[in-house]
């Protein structure tokens, strides 16, 4: 039974590391808490609540995987290498895709509940917001 309980201890240590040491995870964690609290207090249907919950945990899981990739690559090679940069960029891009998905889910569901807009309109608003996020990544403060 001890090894089973130890796995939870290790998992909590890993989550604690993410929250304390990874700024992006921390920001997404705080946003996720806000999004989930909003879901608890709004009259969502069961399927809507599921998609909100899934979206929050999906993004946090992707951010955790991104951190794993970065930590392993940094451990393996301290010097700059173009291939390592590519792998890290792909890993970060995966988090961006998950975040874009979550924005669409949120605008579809919260758009209907808070503003009475159709699912299609929520989808379009989500796409527009995603375009903005993508533009920030494309033209914003990345190091190159």
mmCIF file with all atom_site columns, C-alpha atoms in Angstrom:
data_model
loop_
_atom_site.group_PDB
_atom_site.id
_atom_site.type_symbol
_atom_site.label_atom_id
_atom_site.label_alt_id
_atom_site.label_comp_id
_atom_site.label_asym_id
_atom_site.label_entity_id
_atom_site.label_seq_id
_atom_site.pdbx_PDB_ins_code
_atom_site.Cartn_x
_atom_site.Cartn_y
_atom_site.Cartn_z
_atom_site.occupancy
_atom_site.B_iso_or_equiv
_atom_site.pdbx_formal_charge
_atom_site.auth_seq_id
_atom_site.auth_comp_id
_atom_site.auth_asym_id
_atom_site.auth_atom_id
_atom_site.pdbx_PDB_model_num
ATOM 1   C CA . UNK A 1 1   ? 0.000   0.000  0.000   1.00 0.00 ? 1   UNK A CA 1
ATOM 2   C CA . UNK A 1 2   ? 2.900   2.362  0.714   1.00 0.00 ? 2   UNK A CA 1
ATOM 3   C CA . UNK A 1 3   ? 4.154   2.498  -2.913  1.00 0.00 ? 3   UNK A CA 1
ATOM 4   C CA . UNK A 1 4   ? 0.631   3.411  -4.014  1.00 0.00 ? 4   UNK A CA 1
ATOM 5   C CA . UNK A 1 5   ? 0.436   6.238  -1.476  1.00 0.00 ? 5   UNK A CA 1
ATOM 6   C CA . UNK A 1 6   ? 3.951   7.346  -2.399  1.00 0.00 ? 6   UNK A CA 1
ATOM 7   C CA . UNK A 1 7   ? 2.814   7.898  -5.979  1.00 0.00 ? 7   UNK A CA 1
ATOM 8   C CA . UNK A 1 8   ? 0.307   10.483 -4.732  1.00 0.00 ? 8   UNK A CA 1
ATOM 9   C CA . UNK A 1 9   ? 3.026   12.130 -2.670  1.00 0.00 ? 9   UNK A CA 1
ATOM 10  C CA . UNK A 1 10  ? 5.250   12.394 -5.753  1.00 0.00 ? 10  UNK A CA 1
ATOM 11  C CA . UNK A 1 11  ? 2.361   13.728 -7.834  1.00 0.00 ? 11  UNK A CA 1
ATOM 12  C CA . UNK A 1 12  ? 1.615   16.444 -5.278  1.00 0.00 ? 12  UNK A CA 1
ATOM 13  C CA . UNK A 1 13  ? 5.327   17.354 -5.196  1.00 0.00 ? 13  UNK A CA 1
ATOM 14  C CA . UNK A 1 14  ? 5.238   17.701 -8.978  1.00 0.00 ? 14  UNK A CA 1
ATOM 15  C CA . UNK A 1 15  ? 2.149   19.915 -8.907  1.00 0.00 ? 15  UNK A CA 1
ATOM 16  C CA . UNK A 1 16  ? 3.702   22.009 -6.150  1.00 0.00 ? 16  UNK A CA 1
ATOM 17  C CA . UNK A 1 17  ? 6.815   22.446 -8.294  1.00 0.00 ? 17  UNK A CA 1
ATOM 18  C CA . UNK A 1 18  ? 4.699   23.582 -11.254 1.00 0.00 ? 18  UNK A CA 1
ATOM 19  C CA . UNK A 1 19  ? 2.756   26.126 -9.191  1.00 0.00 ? 19  UNK A CA 1
ATOM 20  C CA . UNK A 1 20  ? 5.812   27.525 -7.407  1.00 0.00 ? 20  UNK A CA 1
ATOM 21  C CA . UNK A 1 21  ? 8.321   27.524 -10.275 1.00 0.00 ? 21  UNK A CA 1
ATOM 22  C CA . UNK A 1 22  ? 6.479   27.790 -13.587 1.00 0.00 ? 22  UNK A CA 1
ATOM 23  C CA . UNK A 1 23  ? 4.954   31.214 -14.245 1.00 0.00 ? 23  UNK A CA 1
ATOM 24  C CA . UNK A 1 24  ? 2.824   30.059 -17.192 1.00 0.00 ? 24  UNK A CA 1
ATOM 25  C CA . UNK A 1 25  ? 1.391   27.170 -15.202 1.00 0.00 ? 25  UNK A CA 1
ATOM 26  C CA . UNK A 1 26  ? 0.649   29.495 -12.294 1.00 0.00 ? 26  UNK A CA 1
ATOM 27  C CA . UNK A 1 27  ? -1.161  31.991 -14.553 1.00 0.00 ? 27  UNK A CA 1
ATOM 28  C CA . UNK A 1 28  ? -3.187  29.236 -16.220 1.00 0.00 ? 28  UNK A CA 1
ATOM 29  C CA . UNK A 1 29  ? -3.934  27.673 -12.832 1.00 0.00 ? 29  UNK A CA 1
ATOM 30  C CA . UNK A 1 30  ? -5.352  30.973 -11.529 1.00 0.00 ? 30  UNK A CA 1
ATOM 31  C CA . UNK A 1 31  ? -7.378  31.496 -14.708 1.00 0.00 ? 31  UNK A CA 1
ATOM 32  C CA . UNK A 1 32  ? -8.604  27.898 -14.417 1.00 0.00 ? 32  UNK A CA 1
ATOM 33  C CA . UNK A 1 33  ? -9.776  28.440 -10.836 1.00 0.00 ? 33  UNK A CA 1
ATOM 34  C CA . UNK A 1 34  ? -11.671 31.557 -11.919 1.00 0.00 ? 34  UNK A CA 1
ATOM 35  C CA . UNK A 1 35  ? -13.241 29.726 -14.890 1.00 0.00 ? 35  UNK A CA 1
ATOM 36  C CA . UNK A 1 36  ? -14.300 26.793 -12.677 1.00 0.00 ? 36  UNK A CA 1
ATOM 37  C CA . UNK A 1 37  ? -15.718 29.062 -9.963  1.00 0.00 ? 37  UNK A CA 1
ATOM 38  C CA . UNK A 1 38  ? -17.733 30.834 -12.635 1.00 0.00 ? 38  UNK A CA 1
ATOM 39  C CA . UNK A 1 39  ? -18.987 27.451 -13.856 1.00 0.00 ? 39  UNK A CA 1
ATOM 40  C CA . UNK A 1 40  ? -20.173 26.519 -10.356 1.00 0.00 ? 40  UNK A CA 1
ATOM 41  C CA . UNK A 1 41  ? -22.246 29.678 -9.986  1.00 0.00 ? 41  UNK A CA 1
ATOM 42  C CA . UNK A 1 42  ? -23.804 29.834 -13.444 1.00 0.00 ? 42  UNK A CA 1
ATOM 43  C CA . UNK A 1 43  ? -26.772 27.760 -14.615 1.00 0.00 ? 43  UNK A CA 1
ATOM 44  C CA . UNK A 1 44  ? -24.777 25.454 -16.876 1.00 0.00 ? 44  UNK A CA 1
ATOM 45  C CA . UNK A 1 45  ? -26.117 22.233 -18.289 1.00 0.00 ? 45  UNK A CA 1
ATOM 46  C CA . UNK A 1 46  ? -24.216 19.078 -17.401 1.00 0.00 ? 46  UNK A CA 1
ATOM 47  C CA . UNK A 1 47  ? -22.465 18.789 -20.769 1.00 0.00 ? 47  UNK A CA 1
ATOM 48  C CA . UNK A 1 48  ? -21.414 22.443 -20.590 1.00 0.00 ? 48  UNK A CA 1
ATOM 49  C CA . UNK A 1 49  ? -19.881 21.974 -17.160 1.00 0.00 ? 49  UNK A CA 1
ATOM 50  C CA . UNK A 1 50  ? -18.049 18.883 -18.418 1.00 0.00 ? 50  UNK A CA 1
ATOM 51  C CA . UNK A 1 51  ? -16.478 20.791 -21.324 1.00 0.00 ? 51  UNK A CA 1
ATOM 52  C CA . UNK A 1 52  ? -15.412 23.657 -19.073 1.00 0.00 ? 52  UNK A CA 1
ATOM 53  C CA . UNK A 1 53  ? -13.857 21.217 -16.588 1.00 0.00 ? 53  UNK A CA 1
ATOM 54  C CA . UNK A 1 54  ? -12.177 19.254 -19.385 1.00 0.00 ? 54  UNK A CA 1
ATOM 55  C CA . UNK A 1 55  ? -10.785 22.422 -20.962 1.00 0.00 ? 55  UNK A CA 1
ATOM 56  C CA . UNK A 1 56  ? -9.211  23.658 -17.732 1.00 0.00 ? 56  UNK A CA 1
ATOM 57  C CA . UNK A 1 57  ? -7.551  20.331 -16.934 1.00 0.00 ? 57  UNK A CA 1
ATOM 58  C CA . UNK A 1 58  ? -6.531  19.864 -20.590 1.00 0.00 ? 58  UNK A CA 1
ATOM 59  C CA . UNK A 1 59  ? -4.586  23.135 -20.674 1.00 0.00 ? 59  UNK A CA 1
ATOM 60  C CA . UNK A 1 60  ? -2.972  22.508 -17.275 1.00 0.00 ? 60  UNK A CA 1
ATOM 61  C CA . UNK A 1 61  ? -1.949  19.000 -18.357 1.00 0.00 ? 61  UNK A CA 1
ATOM 62  C CA . UNK A 1 62  ? -0.442  20.304 -21.593 1.00 0.00 ? 62  UNK A CA 1
ATOM 63  C CA . UNK A 1 63  ? 1.470   22.959 -19.665 1.00 0.00 ? 63  UNK A CA 1
ATOM 64  C CA . UNK A 1 64  ? 2.803   20.256 -17.349 1.00 0.00 ? 64  UNK A CA 1
ATOM 65  C CA . UNK A 1 65  ? 3.925   18.165 -20.331 1.00 0.00 ? 65  UNK A CA 1
ATOM 66  C CA . UNK A 1 66  ? 5.556   21.241 -21.860 1.00 0.00 ? 66  UNK A CA 1
ATOM 67  C CA . UNK A 1 67  ? 7.504   21.751 -18.635 1.00 0.00 ? 67  UNK A CA 1
ATOM 68  C CA . UNK A 1 68  ? 8.628   18.115 -18.714 1.00 0.00 ? 68  UNK A CA 1
ATOM 69  C CA . UNK A 1 69  ? 9.937   18.540 -22.262 1.00 0.00 ? 69  UNK A CA 1
ATOM 70  C CA . UNK A 1 70  ? 11.783  21.738 -21.374 1.00 0.00 ? 70  UNK A CA 1
ATOM 71  C CA . UNK A 1 71  ? 13.292  20.334 -18.167 1.00 0.00 ? 71  UNK A CA 1
ATOM 72  C CA . UNK A 1 72  ? 14.508  17.131 -19.842 1.00 0.00 ? 72  UNK A CA 1
ATOM 73  C CA . UNK A 1 73  ? 16.032  19.002 -22.776 1.00 0.00 ? 73  UNK A CA 1
ATOM 74  C CA . UNK A 1 74  ? 17.719  21.527 -20.482 1.00 0.00 ? 74  UNK A CA 1
ATOM 75  C CA . UNK A 1 75  ? 19.149  18.639 -18.462 1.00 0.00 ? 75  UNK A CA 1
ATOM 76  C CA . UNK A 1 76  ? 20.413  16.826 -21.556 1.00 0.00 ? 76  UNK A CA 1
ATOM 77  C CA . UNK A 1 77  ? 22.056  19.792 -23.247 1.00 0.00 ? 77  UNK A CA 1
ATOM 78  C CA . UNK A 1 78  ? 23.027  23.079 -21.633 1.00 0.00 ? 78  UNK A CA 1
ATOM 79  C CA . UNK A 1 79  ? 24.331  24.660 -24.842 1.00 0.00 ? 79  UNK A CA 1
ATOM 80  C CA . UNK A 1 80  ? 22.067  26.060 -27.528 1.00 0.00 ? 80  UNK A CA 1
ATOM 81  C CA . UNK A 1 81  ? 21.072  23.614 -30.233 1.00 0.00 ? 81  UNK A CA 1
ATOM 82  C CA . UNK A 1 82  ? 18.652  24.377 -33.056 1.00 0.00 ? 82  UNK A CA 1
ATOM 83  C CA . UNK A 1 83  ? 16.901  20.982 -32.766 1.00 0.00 ? 83  UNK A CA 1
ATOM 84  C CA . UNK A 1 84  ? 16.252  21.549 -29.051 1.00 0.00 ? 84  UNK A CA 1
ATOM 85  C CA . UNK A 1 85  ? 14.771  24.958 -29.839 1.00 0.00 ? 85  UNK A CA 1
ATOM 86  C CA . UNK A 1 86  ? 12.461  23.360 -32.419 1.00 0.00 ? 86  UNK A CA 1
ATOM 87  C CA . UNK A 1 87  ? 11.250  20.688 -29.973 1.00 0.00 ? 87  UNK A CA 1
ATOM 88  C CA . UNK A 1 88  ? 10.623  23.309 -27.268 1.00 0.00 ? 88  UNK A CA 1
ATOM 89  C CA . UNK A 1 89  ? 8.733   25.517 -29.735 1.00 0.00 ? 89  UNK A CA 1
ATOM 90  C CA . UNK A 1 90  ? 6.570   22.586 -30.840 1.00 0.00 ? 90  UNK A CA 1
ATOM 91  C CA . UNK A 1 91  ? 5.853   21.722 -27.211 1.00 0.00 ? 91  UNK A CA 1
ATOM 92  C CA . UNK A 1 92  ? 4.858   25.327 -26.462 1.00 0.00 ? 92  UNK A CA 1
ATOM 93  C CA . UNK A 1 93  ? 2.757   25.389 -29.643 1.00 0.00 ? 93  UNK A CA 1
ATOM 94  C CA . UNK A 1 94  ? 0.832   22.383 -28.365 1.00 0.00 ? 94  UNK A CA 1
ATOM 95  C CA . UNK A 1 95  ? -0.049  24.333 -25.221 1.00 0.00 ? 95  UNK A CA 1
ATOM 96  C CA . UNK A 1 96  ? -1.170  27.243 -27.402 1.00 0.00 ? 96  UNK A CA 1
ATOM 97  C CA . UNK A 1 97  ? -3.456  24.931 -29.407 1.00 0.00 ? 97  UNK A CA 1
ATOM 98  C CA . UNK A 1 98  ? -4.986  23.593 -26.193 1.00 0.00 ? 98  UNK A CA 1
ATOM 99  C CA . UNK A 1 99  ? -5.484  27.133 -24.926 1.00 0.00 ? 99  UNK A CA 1
ATOM 100 C CA . UNK A 1 100 ? -7.125  28.145 -28.202 1.00 0.00 ? 100 UNK A CA 1
ATOM 101 C CA . UNK A 1 101 ? -9.482  25.166 -27.931 1.00 0.00 ? 101 UNK A CA 1
ATOM 102 C CA . UNK A 1 102 ? -10.360 26.197 -24.380 1.00 0.00 ? 102 UNK A CA 1
ATOM 103 C CA . UNK A 1 103 ? -11.063 29.784 -25.442 1.00 0.00 ? 103 UNK A CA 1
ATOM 104 C CA . UNK A 1 104 ? -13.525 28.514 -28.053 1.00 0.00 ? 104 UNK A CA 1
ATOM 105 C CA . UNK A 1 105 ? -15.235 26.240 -25.520 1.00 0.00 ? 105 UNK A CA 1
ATOM 106 C CA . UNK A 1 106 ? -15.493 29.105 -23.016 1.00 0.00 ? 106 UNK A CA 1
ATOM 107 C CA . UNK A 1 107 ? -16.872 31.623 -25.518 1.00 0.00 ? 107 UNK A CA 1
ATOM 108 C CA . UNK A 1 108 ? -19.463 29.148 -26.790 1.00 0.00 ? 108 UNK A CA 1
ATOM 109 C CA . UNK A 1 109 ? -20.684 28.235 -23.298 1.00 0.00 ? 109 UNK A CA 1
ATOM 110 C CA . UNK A 1 110 ? -20.246 31.480 -21.372 1.00 0.00 ? 110 UNK A CA 1
ATOM 111 C CA . UNK A 1 111 ? -21.408 33.520 -24.358 1.00 0.00 ? 111 UNK A CA 1
ATOM 112 C CA . UNK A 1 112 ? -24.741 31.702 -24.262 1.00 0.00 ? 112 UNK A CA 1
ATOM 113 C CA . UNK A 1 113 ? -25.162 31.787 -20.493 1.00 0.00 ? 113 UNK A CA 1
ATOM 114 C CA . UNK A 1 114 ? -23.919 35.329 -19.795 1.00 0.00 ? 114 UNK A CA 1
ATOM 115 C CA . UNK A 1 115 ? -24.907 37.191 -22.954 1.00 0.00 ? 115 UNK A CA 1
ATOM 116 C CA . UNK A 1 116 ? -27.564 35.038 -24.606 1.00 0.00 ? 116 UNK A CA 1
ATOM 117 C CA . UNK A 1 117 ? -25.629 34.638 -27.846 1.00 0.00 ? 117 UNK A CA 1
ATOM 118 C CA . UNK A 1 118 ? -25.881 31.588 -30.077 1.00 0.00 ? 118 UNK A CA 1
ATOM 119 C CA . UNK A 1 119 ? -23.311 28.810 -30.039 1.00 0.00 ? 119 UNK A CA 1
ATOM 120 C CA . UNK A 1 120 ? -22.258 29.822 -33.535 1.00 0.00 ? 120 UNK A CA 1
ATOM 121 C CA . UNK A 1 121 ? -21.673 33.426 -32.449 1.00 0.00 ? 121 UNK A CA 1
ATOM 122 C CA . UNK A 1 122 ? -19.697 32.184 -29.447 1.00 0.00 ? 122 UNK A CA 1
ATOM 123 C CA . UNK A 1 123 ? -17.623 30.059 -31.794 1.00 0.00 ? 123 UNK A CA 1
ATOM 124 C CA . UNK A 1 124 ? -16.895 33.042 -34.063 1.00 0.00 ? 124 UNK A CA 1
ATOM 125 C CA . UNK A 1 125 ? -15.953 35.213 -31.071 1.00 0.00 ? 125 UNK A CA 1
ATOM 126 C CA . UNK A 1 126 ? -13.672 32.400 -29.867 1.00 0.00 ? 126 UNK A CA 1
ATOM 127 C CA . UNK A 1 127 ? -11.981 32.231 -33.277 1.00 0.00 ? 127 UNK A CA 1
ATOM 128 C CA . UNK A 1 128 ? -11.446 36.013 -33.216 1.00 0.00 ? 128 UNK A CA 1
ATOM 129 C CA . UNK A 1 129 ? -9.965  35.846 -29.702 1.00 0.00 ? 129 UNK A CA 1
ATOM 130 C CA . UNK A 1 130 ? -7.758  32.953 -30.814 1.00 0.00 ? 130 UNK A CA 1
ATOM 131 C CA . UNK A 1 131 ? -6.549  35.044 -33.738 1.00 0.00 ? 131 UNK A CA 1
ATOM 132 C CA . UNK A 1 132 ? -5.584  37.711 -31.244 1.00 0.00 ? 132 UNK A CA 1
ATOM 133 C CA . UNK A 1 133 ? -3.716  35.158 -29.087 1.00 0.00 ? 133 UNK A CA 1
ATOM 134 C CA . UNK A 1 134 ? -1.977  33.777 -32.145 1.00 0.00 ? 134 UNK A CA 1
ATOM 135 C CA . UNK A 1 135 ? -1.011  37.292 -33.210 1.00 0.00 ? 135 UNK A CA 1
ATOM 136 C CA . UNK A 1 136 ? 0.497   37.958 -29.790 1.00 0.00 ? 136 UNK A CA 1
ATOM 137 C CA . UNK A 1 137 ? 2.658   34.891 -30.232 1.00 0.00 ? 137 UNK A CA 1
ATOM 138 C CA . UNK A 1 138 ? 3.541   35.758 -33.809 1.00 0.00 ? 138 UNK A CA 1
ATOM 139 C CA . UNK A 1 139 ? 4.411   39.401 -33.266 1.00 0.00 ? 139 UNK A CA 1
ATOM 140 C CA . UNK A 1 140 ? 4.827   39.612 -29.496 1.00 0.00 ? 140 UNK A CA 1
ATOM 141 C CA . UNK A 1 141 ? 7.837   39.540 -27.239 1.00 0.00 ? 141 UNK A CA 1
ATOM 142 C CA . UNK A 1 142 ? 9.424   36.212 -28.112 1.00 0.00 ? 142 UNK A CA 1
ATOM 143 C CA . UNK A 1 143 ? 13.220  35.972 -27.888 1.00 0.00 ? 143 UNK A CA 1
ATOM 144 C CA . UNK A 1 144 ? 14.858  35.460 -31.285 1.00 0.00 ? 144 UNK A CA 1
#
